[in-house]
Coordinates of C-alpha atoms in Angstrom, one line a residue:
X1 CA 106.7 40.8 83.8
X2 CA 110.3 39.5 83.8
X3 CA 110.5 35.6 84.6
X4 CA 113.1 33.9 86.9
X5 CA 113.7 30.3 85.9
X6 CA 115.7 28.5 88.7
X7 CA 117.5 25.7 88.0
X8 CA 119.9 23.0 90.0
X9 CA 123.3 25.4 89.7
X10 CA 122.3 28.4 91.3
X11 CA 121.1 31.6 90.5
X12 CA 122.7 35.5 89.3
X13 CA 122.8 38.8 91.5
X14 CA 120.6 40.1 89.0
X15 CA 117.7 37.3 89.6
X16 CA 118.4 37.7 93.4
X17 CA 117.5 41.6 92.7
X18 CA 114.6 41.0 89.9
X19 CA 112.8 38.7 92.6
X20 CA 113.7 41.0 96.0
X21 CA 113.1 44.7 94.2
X22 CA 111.1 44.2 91.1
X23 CA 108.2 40.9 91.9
X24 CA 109.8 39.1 89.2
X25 CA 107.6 35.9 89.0
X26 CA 109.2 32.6 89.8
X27 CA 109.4 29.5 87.6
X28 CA 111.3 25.7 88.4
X29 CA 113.0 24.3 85.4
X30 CA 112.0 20.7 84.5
X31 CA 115.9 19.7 85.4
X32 CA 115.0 21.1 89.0
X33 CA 111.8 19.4 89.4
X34 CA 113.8 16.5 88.0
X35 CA 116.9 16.8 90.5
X36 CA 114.2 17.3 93.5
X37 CA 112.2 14.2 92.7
X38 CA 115.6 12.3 92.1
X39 CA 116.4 13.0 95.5
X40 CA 113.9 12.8 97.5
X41 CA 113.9 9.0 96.1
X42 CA 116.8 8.6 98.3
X43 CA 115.6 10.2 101.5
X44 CA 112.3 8.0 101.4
X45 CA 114.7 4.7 101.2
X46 CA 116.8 5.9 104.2
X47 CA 113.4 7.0 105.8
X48 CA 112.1 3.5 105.4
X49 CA 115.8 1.9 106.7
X50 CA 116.0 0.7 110.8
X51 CA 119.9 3.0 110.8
X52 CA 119.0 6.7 112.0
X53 CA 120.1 9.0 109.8
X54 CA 120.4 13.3 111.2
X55 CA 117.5 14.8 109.5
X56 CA 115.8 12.2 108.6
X57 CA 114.9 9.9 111.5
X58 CA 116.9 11.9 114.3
X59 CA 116.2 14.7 116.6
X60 CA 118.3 18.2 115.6
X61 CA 121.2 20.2 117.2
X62 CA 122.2 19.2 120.5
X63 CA 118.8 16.9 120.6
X64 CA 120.4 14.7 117.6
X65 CA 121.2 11.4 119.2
X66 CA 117.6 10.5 119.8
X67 CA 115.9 8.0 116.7
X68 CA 112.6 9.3 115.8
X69 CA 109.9 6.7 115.4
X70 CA 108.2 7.2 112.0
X71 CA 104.8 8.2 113.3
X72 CA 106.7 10.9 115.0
X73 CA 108.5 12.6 111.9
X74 CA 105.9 15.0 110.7
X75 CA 105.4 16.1 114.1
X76 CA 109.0 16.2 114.4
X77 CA 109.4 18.8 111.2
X78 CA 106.3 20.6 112.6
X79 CA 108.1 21.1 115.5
X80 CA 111.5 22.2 114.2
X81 CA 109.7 25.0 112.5
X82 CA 107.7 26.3 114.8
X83 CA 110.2 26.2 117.9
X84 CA 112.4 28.0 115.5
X85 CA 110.1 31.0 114.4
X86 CA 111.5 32.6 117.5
X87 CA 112.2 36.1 116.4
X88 CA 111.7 39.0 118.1
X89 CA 111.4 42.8 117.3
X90 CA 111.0 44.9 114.1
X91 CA 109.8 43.7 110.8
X92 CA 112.4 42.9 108.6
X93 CA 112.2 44.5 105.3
X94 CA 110.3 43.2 102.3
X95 CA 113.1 42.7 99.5
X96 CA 114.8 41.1 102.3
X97 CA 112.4 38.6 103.2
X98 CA 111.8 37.9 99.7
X99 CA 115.7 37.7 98.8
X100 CA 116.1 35.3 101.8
X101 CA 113.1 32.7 100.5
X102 CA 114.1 33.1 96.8
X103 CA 117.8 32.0 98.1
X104 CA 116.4 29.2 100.2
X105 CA 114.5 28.0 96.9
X106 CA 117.3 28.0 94.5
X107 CA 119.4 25.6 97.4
X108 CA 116.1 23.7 97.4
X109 CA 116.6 23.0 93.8
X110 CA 119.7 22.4 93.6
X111 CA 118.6 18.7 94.3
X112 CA 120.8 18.9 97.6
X113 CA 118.2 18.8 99.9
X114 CA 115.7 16.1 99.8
X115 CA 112.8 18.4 99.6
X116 CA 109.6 16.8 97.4
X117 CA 108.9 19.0 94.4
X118 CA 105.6 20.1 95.6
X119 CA 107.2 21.8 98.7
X120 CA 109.8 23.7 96.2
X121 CA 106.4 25.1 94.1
X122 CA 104.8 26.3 96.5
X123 CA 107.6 28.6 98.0
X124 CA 107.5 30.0 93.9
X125 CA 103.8 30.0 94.3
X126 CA 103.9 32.4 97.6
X127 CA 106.7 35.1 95.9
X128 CA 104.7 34.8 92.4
X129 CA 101.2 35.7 95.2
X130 CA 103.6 38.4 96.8
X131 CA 102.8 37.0 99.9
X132 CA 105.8 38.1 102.3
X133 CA 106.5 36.3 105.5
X134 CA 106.8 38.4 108.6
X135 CA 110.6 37.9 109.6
X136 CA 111.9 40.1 112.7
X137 CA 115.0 41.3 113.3
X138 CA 116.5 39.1 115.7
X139 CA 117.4 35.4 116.2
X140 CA 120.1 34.7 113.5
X141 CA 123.8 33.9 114.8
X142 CA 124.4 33.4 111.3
X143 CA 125.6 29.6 111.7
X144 CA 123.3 26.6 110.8
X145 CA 122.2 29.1 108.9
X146 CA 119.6 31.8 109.3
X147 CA 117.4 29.9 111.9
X148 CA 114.9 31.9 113.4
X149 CA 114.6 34.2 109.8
X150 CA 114.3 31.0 107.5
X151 CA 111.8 29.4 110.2
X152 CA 109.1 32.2 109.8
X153 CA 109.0 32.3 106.3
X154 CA 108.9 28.3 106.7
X155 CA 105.9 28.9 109.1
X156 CA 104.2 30.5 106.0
X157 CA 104.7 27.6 103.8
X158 CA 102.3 25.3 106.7
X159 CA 100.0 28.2 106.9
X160 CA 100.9 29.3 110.3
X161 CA 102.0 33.0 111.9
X162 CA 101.8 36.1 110.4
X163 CA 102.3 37.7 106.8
X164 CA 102.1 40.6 104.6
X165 CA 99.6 40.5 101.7
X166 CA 100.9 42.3 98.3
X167 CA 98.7 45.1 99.5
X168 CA 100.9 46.1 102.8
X169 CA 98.4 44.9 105.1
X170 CA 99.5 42.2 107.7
X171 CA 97.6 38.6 107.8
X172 CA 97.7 35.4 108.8
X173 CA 99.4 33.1 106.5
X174 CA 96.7 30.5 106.5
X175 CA 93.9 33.6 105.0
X176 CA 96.6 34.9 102.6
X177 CA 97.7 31.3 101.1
X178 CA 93.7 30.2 100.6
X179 CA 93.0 34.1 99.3
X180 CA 95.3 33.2 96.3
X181 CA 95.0 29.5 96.3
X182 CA 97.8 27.8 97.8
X183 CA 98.0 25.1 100.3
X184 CA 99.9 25.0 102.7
X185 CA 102.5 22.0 102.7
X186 CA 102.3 18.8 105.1
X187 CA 106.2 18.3 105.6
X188 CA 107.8 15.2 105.8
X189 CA 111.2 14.3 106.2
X190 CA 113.8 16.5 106.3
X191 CA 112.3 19.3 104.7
X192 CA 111.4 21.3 107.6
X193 CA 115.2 21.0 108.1
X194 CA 116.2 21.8 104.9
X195 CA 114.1 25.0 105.0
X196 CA 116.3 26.7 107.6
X197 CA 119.7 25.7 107.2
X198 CA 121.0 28.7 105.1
X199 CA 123.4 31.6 104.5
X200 CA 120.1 32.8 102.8
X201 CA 119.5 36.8 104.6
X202 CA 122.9 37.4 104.5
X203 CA 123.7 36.4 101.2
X204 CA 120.6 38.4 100.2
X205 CA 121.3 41.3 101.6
X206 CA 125.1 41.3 100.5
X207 CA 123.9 41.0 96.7
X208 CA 121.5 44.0 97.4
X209 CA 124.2 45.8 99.3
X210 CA 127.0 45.6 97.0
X211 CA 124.4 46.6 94.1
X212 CA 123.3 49.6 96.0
X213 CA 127.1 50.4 97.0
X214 CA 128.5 50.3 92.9
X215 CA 125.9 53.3 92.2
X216 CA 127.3 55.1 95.5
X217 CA 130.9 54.3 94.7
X218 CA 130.3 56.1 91.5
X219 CA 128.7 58.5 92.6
X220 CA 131.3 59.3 95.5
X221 CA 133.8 59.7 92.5
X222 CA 131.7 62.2 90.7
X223 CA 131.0 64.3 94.5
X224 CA 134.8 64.2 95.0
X225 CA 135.8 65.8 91.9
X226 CA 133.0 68.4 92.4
X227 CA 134.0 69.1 95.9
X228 CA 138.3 69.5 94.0
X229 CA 136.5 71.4 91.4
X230 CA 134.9 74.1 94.0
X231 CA 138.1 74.2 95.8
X232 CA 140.6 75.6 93.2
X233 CA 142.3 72.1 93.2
X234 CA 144.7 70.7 91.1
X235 CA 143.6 68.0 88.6
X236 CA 146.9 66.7 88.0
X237 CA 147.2 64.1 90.6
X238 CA 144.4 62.1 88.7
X239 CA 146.9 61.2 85.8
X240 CA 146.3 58.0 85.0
X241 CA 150.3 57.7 84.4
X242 CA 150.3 58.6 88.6
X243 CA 148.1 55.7 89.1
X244 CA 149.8 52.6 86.6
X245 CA 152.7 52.6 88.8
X246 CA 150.6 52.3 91.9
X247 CA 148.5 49.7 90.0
X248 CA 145.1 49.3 92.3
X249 CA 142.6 48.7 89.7
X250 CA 140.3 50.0 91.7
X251 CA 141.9 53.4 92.6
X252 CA 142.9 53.4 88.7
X253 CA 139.2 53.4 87.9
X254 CA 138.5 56.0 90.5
X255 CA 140.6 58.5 89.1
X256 CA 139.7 57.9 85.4
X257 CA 135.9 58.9 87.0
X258 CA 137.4 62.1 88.2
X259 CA 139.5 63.4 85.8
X260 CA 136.3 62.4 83.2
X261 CA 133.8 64.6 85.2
X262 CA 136.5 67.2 85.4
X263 CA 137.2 67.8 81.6
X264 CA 137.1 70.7 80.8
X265 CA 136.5 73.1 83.5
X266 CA 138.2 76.4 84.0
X267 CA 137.6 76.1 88.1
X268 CA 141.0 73.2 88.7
X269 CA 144.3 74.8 89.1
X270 CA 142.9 78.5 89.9
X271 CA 144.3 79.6 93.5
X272 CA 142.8 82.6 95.9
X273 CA 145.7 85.3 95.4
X274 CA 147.7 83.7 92.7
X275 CA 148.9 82.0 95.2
X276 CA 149.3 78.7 93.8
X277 CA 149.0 75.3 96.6
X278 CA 152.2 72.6 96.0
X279 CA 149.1 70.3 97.1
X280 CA 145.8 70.0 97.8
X281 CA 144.7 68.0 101.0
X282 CA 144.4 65.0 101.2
X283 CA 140.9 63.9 101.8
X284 CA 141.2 65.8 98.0
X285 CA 144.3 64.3 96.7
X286 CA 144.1 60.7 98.1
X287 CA 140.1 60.3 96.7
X288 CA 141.2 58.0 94.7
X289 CA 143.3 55.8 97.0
X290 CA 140.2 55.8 99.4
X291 CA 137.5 54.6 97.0
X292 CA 139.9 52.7 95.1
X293 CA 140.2 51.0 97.7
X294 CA 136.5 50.6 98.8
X295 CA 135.8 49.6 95.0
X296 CA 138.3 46.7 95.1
X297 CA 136.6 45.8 98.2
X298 CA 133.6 45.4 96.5
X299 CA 135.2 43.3 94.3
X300 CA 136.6 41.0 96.4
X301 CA 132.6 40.6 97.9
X302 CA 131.0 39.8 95.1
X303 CA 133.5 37.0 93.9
X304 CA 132.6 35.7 97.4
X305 CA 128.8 36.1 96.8
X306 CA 128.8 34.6 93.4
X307 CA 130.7 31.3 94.8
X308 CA 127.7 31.2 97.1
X309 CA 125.2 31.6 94.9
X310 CA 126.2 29.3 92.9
X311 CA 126.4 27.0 96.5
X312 CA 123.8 24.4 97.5
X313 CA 124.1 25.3 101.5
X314 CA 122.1 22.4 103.9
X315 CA 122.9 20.4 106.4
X316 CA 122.8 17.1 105.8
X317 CA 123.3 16.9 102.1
X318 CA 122.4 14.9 99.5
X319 CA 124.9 13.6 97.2
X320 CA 125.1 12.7 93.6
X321 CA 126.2 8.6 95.0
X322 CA 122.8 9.0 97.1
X323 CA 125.0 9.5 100.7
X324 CA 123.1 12.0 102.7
X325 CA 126.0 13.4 104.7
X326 CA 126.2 15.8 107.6
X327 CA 128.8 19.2 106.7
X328 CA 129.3 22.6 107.9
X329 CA 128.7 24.3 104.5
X330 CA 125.7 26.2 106.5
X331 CA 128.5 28.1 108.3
X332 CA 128.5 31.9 107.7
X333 CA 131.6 33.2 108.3
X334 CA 132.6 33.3 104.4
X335 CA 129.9 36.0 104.0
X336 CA 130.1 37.5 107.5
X337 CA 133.7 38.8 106.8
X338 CA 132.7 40.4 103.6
X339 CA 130.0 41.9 104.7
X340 CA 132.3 43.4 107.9
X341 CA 134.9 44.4 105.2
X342 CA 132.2 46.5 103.2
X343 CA 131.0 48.0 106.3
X344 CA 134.8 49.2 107.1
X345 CA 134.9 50.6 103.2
X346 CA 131.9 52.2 103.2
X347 CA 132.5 53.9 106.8
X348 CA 136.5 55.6 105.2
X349 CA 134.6 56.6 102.2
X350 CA 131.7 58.6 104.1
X351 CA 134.1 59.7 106.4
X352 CA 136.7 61.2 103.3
X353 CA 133.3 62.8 102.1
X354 CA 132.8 64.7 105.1
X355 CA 136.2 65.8 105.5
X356 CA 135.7 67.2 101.9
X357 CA 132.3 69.1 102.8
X358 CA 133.8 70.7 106.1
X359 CA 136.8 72.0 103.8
X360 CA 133.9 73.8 101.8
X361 CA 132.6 75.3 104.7
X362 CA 135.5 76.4 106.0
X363 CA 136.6 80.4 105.3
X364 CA 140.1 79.5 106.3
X365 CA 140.8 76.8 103.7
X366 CA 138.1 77.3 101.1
X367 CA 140.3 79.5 99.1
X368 CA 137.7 82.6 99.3
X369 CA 134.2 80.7 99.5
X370 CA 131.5 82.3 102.1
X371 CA 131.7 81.1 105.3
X372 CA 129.5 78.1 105.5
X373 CA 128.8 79.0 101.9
X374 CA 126.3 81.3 103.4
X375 CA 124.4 83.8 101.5
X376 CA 125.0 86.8 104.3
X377 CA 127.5 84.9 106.8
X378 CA 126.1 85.8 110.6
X379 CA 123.1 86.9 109.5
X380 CA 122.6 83.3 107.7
X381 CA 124.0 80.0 108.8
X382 CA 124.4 78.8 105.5
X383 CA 125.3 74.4 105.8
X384 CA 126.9 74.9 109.2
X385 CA 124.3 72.1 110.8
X386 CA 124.1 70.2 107.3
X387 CA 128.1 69.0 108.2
X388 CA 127.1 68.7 111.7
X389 CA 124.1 66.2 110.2
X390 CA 127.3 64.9 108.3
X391 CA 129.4 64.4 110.9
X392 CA 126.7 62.5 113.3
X393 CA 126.0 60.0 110.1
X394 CA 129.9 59.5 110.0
X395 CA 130.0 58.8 113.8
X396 CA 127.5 56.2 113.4
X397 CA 129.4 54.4 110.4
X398 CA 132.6 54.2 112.4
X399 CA 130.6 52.3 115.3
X400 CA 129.0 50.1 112.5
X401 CA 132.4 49.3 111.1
X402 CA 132.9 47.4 114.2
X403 CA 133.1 43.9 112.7
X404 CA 130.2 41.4 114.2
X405 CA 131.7 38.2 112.8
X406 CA 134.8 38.5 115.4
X407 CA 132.4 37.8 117.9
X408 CA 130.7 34.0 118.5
X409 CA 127.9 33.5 121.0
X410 CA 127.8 29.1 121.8
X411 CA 124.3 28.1 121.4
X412 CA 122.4 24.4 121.3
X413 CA 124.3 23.1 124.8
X414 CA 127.7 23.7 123.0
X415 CA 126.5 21.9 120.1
X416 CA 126.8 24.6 117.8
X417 CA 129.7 26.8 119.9
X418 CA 131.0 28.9 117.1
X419 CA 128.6 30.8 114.7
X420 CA 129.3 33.5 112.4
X421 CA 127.4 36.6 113.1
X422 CA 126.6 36.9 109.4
X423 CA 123.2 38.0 109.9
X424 CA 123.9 40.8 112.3
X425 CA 127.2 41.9 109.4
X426 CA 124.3 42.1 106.9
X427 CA 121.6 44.0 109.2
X428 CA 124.2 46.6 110.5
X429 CA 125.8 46.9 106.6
X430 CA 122.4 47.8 105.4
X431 CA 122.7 51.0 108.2
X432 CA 125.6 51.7 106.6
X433 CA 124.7 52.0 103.2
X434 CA 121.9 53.8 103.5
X435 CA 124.0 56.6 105.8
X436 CA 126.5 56.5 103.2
X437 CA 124.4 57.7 101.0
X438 CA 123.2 60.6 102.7
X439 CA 126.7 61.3 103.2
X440 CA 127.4 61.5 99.3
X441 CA 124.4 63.5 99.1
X442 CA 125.1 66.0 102.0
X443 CA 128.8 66.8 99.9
X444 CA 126.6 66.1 96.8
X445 CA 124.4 69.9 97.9
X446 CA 127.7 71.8 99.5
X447 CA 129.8 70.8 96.8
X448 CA 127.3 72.3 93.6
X449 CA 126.6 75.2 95.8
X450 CA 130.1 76.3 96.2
X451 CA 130.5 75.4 92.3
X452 CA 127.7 78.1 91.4
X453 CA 129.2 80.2 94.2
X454 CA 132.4 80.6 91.6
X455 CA 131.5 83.7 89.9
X456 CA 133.7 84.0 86.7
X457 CA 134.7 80.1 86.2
X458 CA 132.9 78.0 84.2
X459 CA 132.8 74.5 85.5
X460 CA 133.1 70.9 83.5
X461 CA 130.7 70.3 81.4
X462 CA 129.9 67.1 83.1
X463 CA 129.9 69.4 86.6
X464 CA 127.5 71.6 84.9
X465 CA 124.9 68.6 84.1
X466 CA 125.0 67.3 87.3
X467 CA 124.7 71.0 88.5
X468 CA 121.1 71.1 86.5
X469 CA 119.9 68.1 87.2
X470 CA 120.3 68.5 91.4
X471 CA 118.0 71.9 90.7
X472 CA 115.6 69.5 88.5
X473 CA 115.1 67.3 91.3
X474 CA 114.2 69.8 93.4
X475 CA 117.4 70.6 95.2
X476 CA 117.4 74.4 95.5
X477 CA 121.2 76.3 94.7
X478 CA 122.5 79.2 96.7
X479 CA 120.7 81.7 98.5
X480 CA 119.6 83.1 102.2
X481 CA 118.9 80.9 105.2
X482 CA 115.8 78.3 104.4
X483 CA 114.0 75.2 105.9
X484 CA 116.8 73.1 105.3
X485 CA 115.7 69.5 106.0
X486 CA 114.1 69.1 102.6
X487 CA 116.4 69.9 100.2
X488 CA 118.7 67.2 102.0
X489 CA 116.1 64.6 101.4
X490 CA 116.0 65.5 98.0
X491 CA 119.2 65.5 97.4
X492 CA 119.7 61.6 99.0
X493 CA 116.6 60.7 96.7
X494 CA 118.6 61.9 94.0
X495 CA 121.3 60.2 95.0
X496 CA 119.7 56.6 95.8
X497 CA 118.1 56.7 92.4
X498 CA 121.5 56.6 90.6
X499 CA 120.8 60.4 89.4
X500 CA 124.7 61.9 89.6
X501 CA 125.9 59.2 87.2
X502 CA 122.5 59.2 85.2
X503 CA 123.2 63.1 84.9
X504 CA 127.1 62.5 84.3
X505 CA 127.1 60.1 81.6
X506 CA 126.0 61.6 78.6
X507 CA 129.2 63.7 79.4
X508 CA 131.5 61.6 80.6
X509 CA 130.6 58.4 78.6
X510 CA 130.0 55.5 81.0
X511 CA 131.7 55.7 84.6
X512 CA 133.9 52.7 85.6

């Protein structure tokens, strides 16, 4: 099984995603260990001092101008943890939960913190056991960081509340940590603190979104030029002489995907009538621009994820001149905007897609496809309700593009009385990627339909592949009226599995 090793400067997208998706086991470098021992040195000497210091010997939040005896301070980071394991409703997901404590770990050792080693091990210890704290979906405002989420996986560390074993089944922490040998920690200062003040579920689920969202950005290229290839249109407007003088690289890399699956086919520049179009629509023509756009997006997120990955976010802080030092690096909004900007991408790009897929349908600007690429139009219904399935996911992305992170809620007694939203960016993003997907695969099964429906053209080879591998997967082609519902589901398993640009590829050579 692939290893992790986290160190004091952070960790990769692709470690988040080994340790969240795959159960890649855990290990702490000796430089962490080093860096945590070096300074939790410093924390015990201001421990020991008369001076309160926040964190240390002081009450939290709004509570923070009250000195706390030392026969209080275990109590005290008890407390902190428990009070805060306030969430309410569903079960957050398992990667998610395991991104967000892998994330908390790799600030831990950063050496930042003041956490003892032993603390640090034994959060590896619970991932290695696939042990999964039970998070819900509410209680984050997404500033001092993920509170309420961060508290009940902390609440697992003492033994206390609820998780899920690696077999499914839900437990409490306390049987599942002495099931697989662990012992449940006895904090001291700071460190129930230090394991809740994090970006850590946003910035997990923007590394998992913005992996999921390169394999659907692709695979939105490879639809699009499907859906211009069924409709007669012209490939011409993906010259990449067009697009240097407009010079997006993301829309450049867009239309190199395009006119790649589109070599070669005999289907792009045919017109109903000999009747040639001056221009094809836009949601045809302007593919490009859209995902272009969406893909330089992306990019822009994942510079701002990999300058927080690489971040050491806790409040207070432990410097390298042995200050501990209150900050307000635990402050989403960095993340929360990204993850509001994807959101807005990823709602124009399933919205473009639908706009495509009711043009197949569509007798009067198909350019002589079926009506609703039925098999017997009125006796059949063909895709008529598969768009309307479209349409409703599209709906429901455009109410999800709504940005959270404009809004602040004050919380602590005014203490804390602007937060970020980050958490509910990242929960309502996650909606949106998986209806995007659906979307790309609802144009995905008009788009190869209407393709085969082209008696007399031979598509692109690369068209062809994709074509072949749909029907492998299960995905039936054209033909009368049937139970619908499951071909759609396998056509988004196809999708979510990365199997258009798996089936593309070996044509194409590798999409941008």
């Amino acid at each position: 099984m692939h290893t992790v090793v986290v160190g004091t400067s952070g960790v990769t997208a692709s470690d988040v995603l080994a340790v969240a998706r795959d159960g890649a086991r855990i290990e702490l470098s000796g430089e962490a260990v080093a860096a945590l021992a070096a300074a939790r040195e410093i924390v015990d000497a201001l421990a020991a001092k008369p001076e309160p210091v926040y964190g240390v010997s002081t009450g939290f939040g709004a509570l923070a101008s009250r000195h706390i005896s030392p026969e209080l301070r275990a109590q005290l980071q008890r407390n902190i943890v428990r009070s805060h394991a306030a969430g309410m409703g569903p079960h957050v997901e398992r990667e998610v939960v395991r991104a967000l404590m892998f994330l908390r770990l790799k600030t831990v050792c950063s050496g930042h913190t003041g956490v003892r080693p032993e603390v640090a091990q034994t959060m590896a210890d619970i991932l290695n056991a696939g042990i999964t704290p039970v998070v819900h979906e509410y209680g984050s405002l997404g500033c001092s960081g993920d509170l309420a989420p961060l508290s009940h996986c902390a609440l697992t560390l003492m033994g206390e509340g609820d998780a899920e074993g690696p077999d499914g089944v839900v437990r409490p922490a306390g049987e599942l940590l002495a099931a697989h040998g662990i012992t449940p920690v006895e904090l001291r200062e700071k460190e129930g603190l230090a394991l809740l003040n994090g970006t850590d579920g946003m910035l997990g689920m923007l590394v998992m979104a913005l992996a999921d969202l390169e394999t659907l950005y692709k695979s939105a290229d490879v639809t699009a030029a499907l859906s211009l290839e069924a409709l007669l249109g012209t490939d011409k407007v993906l010259a990449p002489e067009l697009h240097a003088i407009r010079p997006h690289p993301g829309q450049g890399a867009s239309a190199a995907n395009m006119l790649a699956v589109l070599k070669g086919s005999e289907l792009t520049g045919h017109h109903q009538d000999d009747a040639p179009r001056v221009q094809d629509a836009y949601s045809v023509r302007c593919a490009p621009q859209v995902a272009g756009a969406g893909r330089d997006t992306l990019a822009h997120a994942r510079t701002v994820a990999e300058r927080e990955l690489a971040s050491a976010v806790d409040n207070p802080v432990v410097l390298p001149d042995g200050r501990v030092e209150s900050n307000g690096n635990f402050h989403g909004a960095p993340v929360a905007y990204v993850l509001d900007f994807l959101a807005i991408a990823a709602a124009d790009l399933g919205s473009i897609a639908e706009r495509r897929t009711d043009r197949l349908l569509d007798k009067n600007r198909s350019h002589g496809l079926p009506p609703f690429l039925a098999d017997d139009a009125g006796v059949d219904s063909g895709l008529m309700i598969a768009q309307y399935t479209q349409a409703a996911l599209v709906s429901e992305m455009k109410r999800l593009a709504v940005p959270a992170s404009a809004d602040s809620i004050p919380s602590s007694a005014m203490q804390e009385d602007h937060v970020s939203m980050g958490w509910s960016a990242a929960r309502k993003l996650r909606t949106a990627v998986n209806n995007l997907a659906r979307i790309v695969a609802i144009e995905l099964y008009a788009a190869t339909r209407a393709i085969e429906l082209r008696a007399g053209l031979t598509p692109a080879p690369a068209s062809q592949a994709v074509i072949a591998a749909v029907r492998a997967a299960g995905v039936q082609g054209p033909g009368p009226d049937r139970f619908l519902a499951p071909d759609l589901e396998a056509a988004d398993a196809f999708v979510r599995a990365g199997g258009v640009v798996t089936a593309a590829e070996p044509v194409t050579g590798p999409l941008a």
